[in-house]
Amino acid sequence: MTLNEFKDSLEQFPVIATVHASELSKALKSPAEILVHMKADLLTIKEDIEAVHGAGKYILVHIDLADGIASDKTGIQFLANLGVDGIISTRGKLIRQAKDMGLITVQRFFALDSQGIESIEEMLSVCSPDFIEIIPGVIGKVISRFASRGIPVIAGGLIESKAEITEALSSGASAVSTGKEDLWYV
């Protein structure tokens, strides 16, 4: 999958299903084309990737939260060899390594206060993820600020209604990630 194919998929359906293993089968039945595996497991990730691809969808793994898969270059290479489409991480070094391997990269940031916002600015000056995910995703002002930089923004965290999806998208987010199953159908 290319970055352009990924972006095209988000344009068609901008809601990303954020799931744990127990929710994967529900997400496969949803119209969401992109899934984020929040708690991948070394023992089942190969089958999970195959199931997602078999359903014609894309899968990203939150490598910082993966069980039994190291949050390092070898862990990224392992996932790449299994066919994962991309990774999510809060760590710039992992984002750079994954980009070097040709994976889609999403860097997750927590925008909880003004110091957190400054930290995002600093990190973006040294790292170039394909997307950034700003948490919580219900902060339109923060989304607008970073969407204007030219890096597509994924709004995530605390998204609990269609109105919040609409607000995030109208603030400049390219997509919204949510674990709320009923919103995967919006």
Short mmCIF file of N, CA, C and O in Angstrom, two decimals, residues 3 31 34 50 58 97 129 146 152-153 167-168 174 182 184 186:
data_model
loop_
_atom_site.label_atom_id
_atom_site.label_comp_id
_atom_site.label_asym_id
_atom_site.label_seq_id
_atom_site.Cartn_x
_atom_site.Cartn_y
_atom_site.Cartn_z
N LEU A 3 1.34 5.52 0.33
CA LEU A 3 0.81 6.61 1.14
C LEU A 3 -0.40 7.23 0.45
O LEU A 3 -1.40 7.56 1.10
N PRO A 31 -17.82 -0.40 8.03
CA PRO A 31 -17.35 0.24 6.79
C PRO A 31 -15.96 0.88 6.92
O PRO A 31 -15.40 1.30 5.92
N ILE A 34 -9.71 1.45 7.53
CA ILE A 34 -8.42 1.42 8.22
C ILE A 34 -8.66 1.08 9.69
O ILE A 34 -9.53 1.66 10.33
N GLU A 50 -3.61 -10.89 8.42
CA GLU A 50 -4.21 -11.63 7.31
C GLU A 50 -5.73 -11.43 7.27
O GLU A 50 -6.31 -11.28 6.19
N TYR A 58 -6.93 -1.95 5.70
CA TYR A 58 -5.55 -1.68 6.07
C TYR A 58 -5.42 -1.76 7.59
O TYR A 58 -6.36 -1.46 8.31
N GLN A 97 12.42 5.12 11.79
CA GLN A 97 12.81 3.76 11.36
C GLN A 97 11.72 3.12 10.51
O GLN A 97 12.02 2.49 9.49
N PRO A 129 6.56 12.45 10.38
CA PRO A 129 5.62 11.34 10.21
C PRO A 129 4.69 11.61 9.04
O PRO A 129 4.52 12.76 8.61
N PHE A 146 -2.20 22.50 13.80
CA PHE A 146 -1.27 21.56 13.20
C PHE A 146 -1.67 21.14 11.80
O PHE A 146 -0.81 20.80 10.98
N PRO A 152 -1.05 15.68 7.37
CA PRO A 152 -2.43 15.32 7.70
C PRO A 152 -2.58 14.94 9.18
O PRO A 152 -1.74 14.24 9.73
N VAL A 153 -3.63 15.43 9.80
CA VAL A 153 -3.89 15.20 11.22
C VAL A 153 -5.01 14.17 11.39
O VAL A 153 -6.04 14.26 10.74
N GLU A 167 -16.87 18.12 14.00
CA GLU A 167 -16.06 19.23 14.49
C GLU A 167 -14.58 19.02 14.19
O GLU A 167 -13.90 19.94 13.71
N ALA A 168 -14.07 17.81 14.44
CA ALA A 168 -12.66 17.54 14.18
C ALA A 168 -12.34 17.67 12.69
O ALA A 168 -11.35 18.29 12.31
N SER A 174 -7.78 15.23 8.91
CA SER A 174 -8.01 14.41 7.72
C SER A 174 -8.84 13.18 8.04
O SER A 174 -9.49 12.61 7.17
N ASP A 182 -20.26 2.23 17.42
CA ASP A 182 -21.36 2.84 16.67
C ASP A 182 -20.89 3.97 15.76
O ASP A 182 -21.53 4.28 14.77
N TRP A 184 -18.16 3.85 13.98
CA TRP A 184 -17.51 3.26 12.80
C TRP A 184 -18.47 3.23 11.62
O TRP A 184 -18.06 3.02 10.48
N VAL A 186 -20.63 5.81 10.90
CA VAL A 186 -21.06 7.18 10.59
C VAL A 186 -20.68 7.52 9.16
O VAL A 186 -19.67 7.21 8.66
#
